mmCIF file of C-alpha atoms in Angstrom:
data_model
loop_
_atom_site.group_PDB
_atom_site.id
_atom_site.type_symbol
_atom_site.label_atom_id
_atom_site.label_comp_id
_atom_site.label_asym_id
_atom_site.label_seq_id
_atom_site.Cartn_x
_atom_site.Cartn_y
_atom_site.Cartn_z
ATOM 1 C CA UNK A 14 18.944 75.322 8.076
ATOM 2 C CA UNK A 15 20.736 74.135 11.170
ATOM 3 C CA UNK A 16 22.207 70.634 11.366
ATOM 4 C CA UNK A 17 22.792 69.441 14.910
ATOM 5 C CA UNK A 18 24.908 66.433 15.817
ATOM 6 C CA UNK A 19 23.602 65.708 19.306
ATOM 7 C CA UNK A 20 26.276 63.133 20.203
ATOM 8 C CA UNK A 21 29.191 65.140 18.852
ATOM 9 C CA UNK A 22 31.619 64.654 15.957
ATOM 10 C CA UNK A 23 29.609 62.028 14.116
ATOM 11 C CA UNK A 24 29.215 61.770 10.373
ATOM 12 C CA UNK A 25 25.793 62.960 9.271
ATOM 13 C CA UNK A 26 23.775 62.080 6.199
ATOM 14 C CA UNK A 27 22.814 65.317 4.465
ATOM 15 C CA UNK A 28 21.401 65.727 0.997
ATOM 16 C CA UNK A 29 20.069 68.834 -0.708
ATOM 17 C CA UNK A 30 18.628 69.732 -4.091
ATOM 18 C CA UNK A 31 17.818 72.868 -6.062
ATOM 19 C CA UNK A 32 14.042 73.452 -5.943
ATOM 20 C CA UNK A 33 14.303 75.222 -9.307
ATOM 21 C CA UNK A 34 15.881 72.145 -10.909
ATOM 22 C CA UNK A 35 13.458 69.741 -9.217
ATOM 23 C CA UNK A 36 10.564 71.716 -10.716
ATOM 24 C CA UNK A 37 12.129 71.023 -14.133
ATOM 25 C CA UNK A 38 12.497 67.304 -13.377
ATOM 26 C CA UNK A 39 16.249 67.430 -12.749
ATOM 27 C CA UNK A 40 17.327 65.894 -9.457
ATOM 28 C CA UNK A 41 20.978 66.842 -9.179
ATOM 29 C CA UNK A 42 21.921 66.549 -5.504
ATOM 30 C CA UNK A 43 24.966 67.860 -3.727
ATOM 31 C CA UNK A 44 28.034 66.378 -5.438
ATOM 32 C CA UNK A 45 31.102 65.774 -3.268
ATOM 33 C CA UNK A 46 33.462 65.320 -6.225
ATOM 34 C CA UNK A 47 32.464 68.642 -7.798
ATOM 35 C CA UNK A 48 32.624 70.369 -4.414
ATOM 36 C CA UNK A 49 36.070 68.947 -3.660
ATOM 37 C CA UNK A 50 37.349 69.950 -7.113
ATOM 38 C CA UNK A 51 36.036 73.523 -6.969
ATOM 39 C CA UNK A 52 36.862 74.185 -3.311
ATOM 40 C CA UNK A 53 40.162 72.307 -3.141
ATOM 41 C CA UNK A 54 38.982 70.808 0.136
ATOM 42 C CA UNK A 55 36.979 67.774 1.189
ATOM 43 C CA UNK A 56 35.283 69.695 3.977
ATOM 44 C CA UNK A 57 33.893 73.134 3.125
ATOM 45 C CA UNK A 58 33.913 75.509 6.083
ATOM 46 C CA UNK A 59 32.983 79.132 6.729
ATOM 47 C CA UNK A 60 35.006 81.642 4.736
ATOM 48 C CA UNK A 61 36.507 81.409 1.269
ATOM 49 C CA UNK A 62 35.791 77.671 0.827
ATOM 50 C CA UNK A 63 32.247 77.662 2.151
ATOM 51 C CA UNK A 64 30.004 76.213 -0.554
ATOM 52 C CA UNK A 65 28.742 72.804 -1.591
ATOM 53 C CA UNK A 66 27.976 72.337 -5.300
ATOM 54 C CA UNK A 67 25.916 70.073 -7.540
ATOM 55 C CA UNK A 68 27.252 68.330 -10.669
ATOM 56 C CA UNK A 69 26.384 71.402 -12.759
ATOM 57 C CA UNK A 70 28.824 73.401 -10.604
ATOM 58 C CA UNK A 71 26.023 75.476 -9.107
ATOM 59 C CA UNK A 72 26.201 76.210 -5.373
ATOM 60 C CA UNK A 73 23.480 74.554 -3.293
ATOM 61 C CA UNK A 74 24.509 75.287 0.296
ATOM 62 C CA UNK A 75 26.867 77.745 1.962
ATOM 63 C CA UNK A 76 28.374 77.112 5.400
ATOM 64 C CA UNK A 77 28.131 80.301 7.454
ATOM 65 C CA UNK A 78 29.004 78.930 10.885
ATOM 66 C CA UNK A 79 30.530 75.701 12.170
ATOM 67 C CA UNK A 80 30.452 75.321 15.933
ATOM 68 C CA UNK A 81 31.517 71.661 15.872
ATOM 69 C CA UNK A 82 34.493 71.219 13.580
#
């Protein structure tokens, strides 16, 4: 998945879900509070603090490259 901000440095709306959980009727999206708590950062970035989590503390997305920020 590549997210492109064509005008540069704008906030984007991004939401993701676990397909496995959706199949079971559980729609737990990316949770910023859980992510911030586990990563110790508001903005995950490539490297050690690279994942976004859902409320069950399961990783949903991992940042592998950030060419903007």
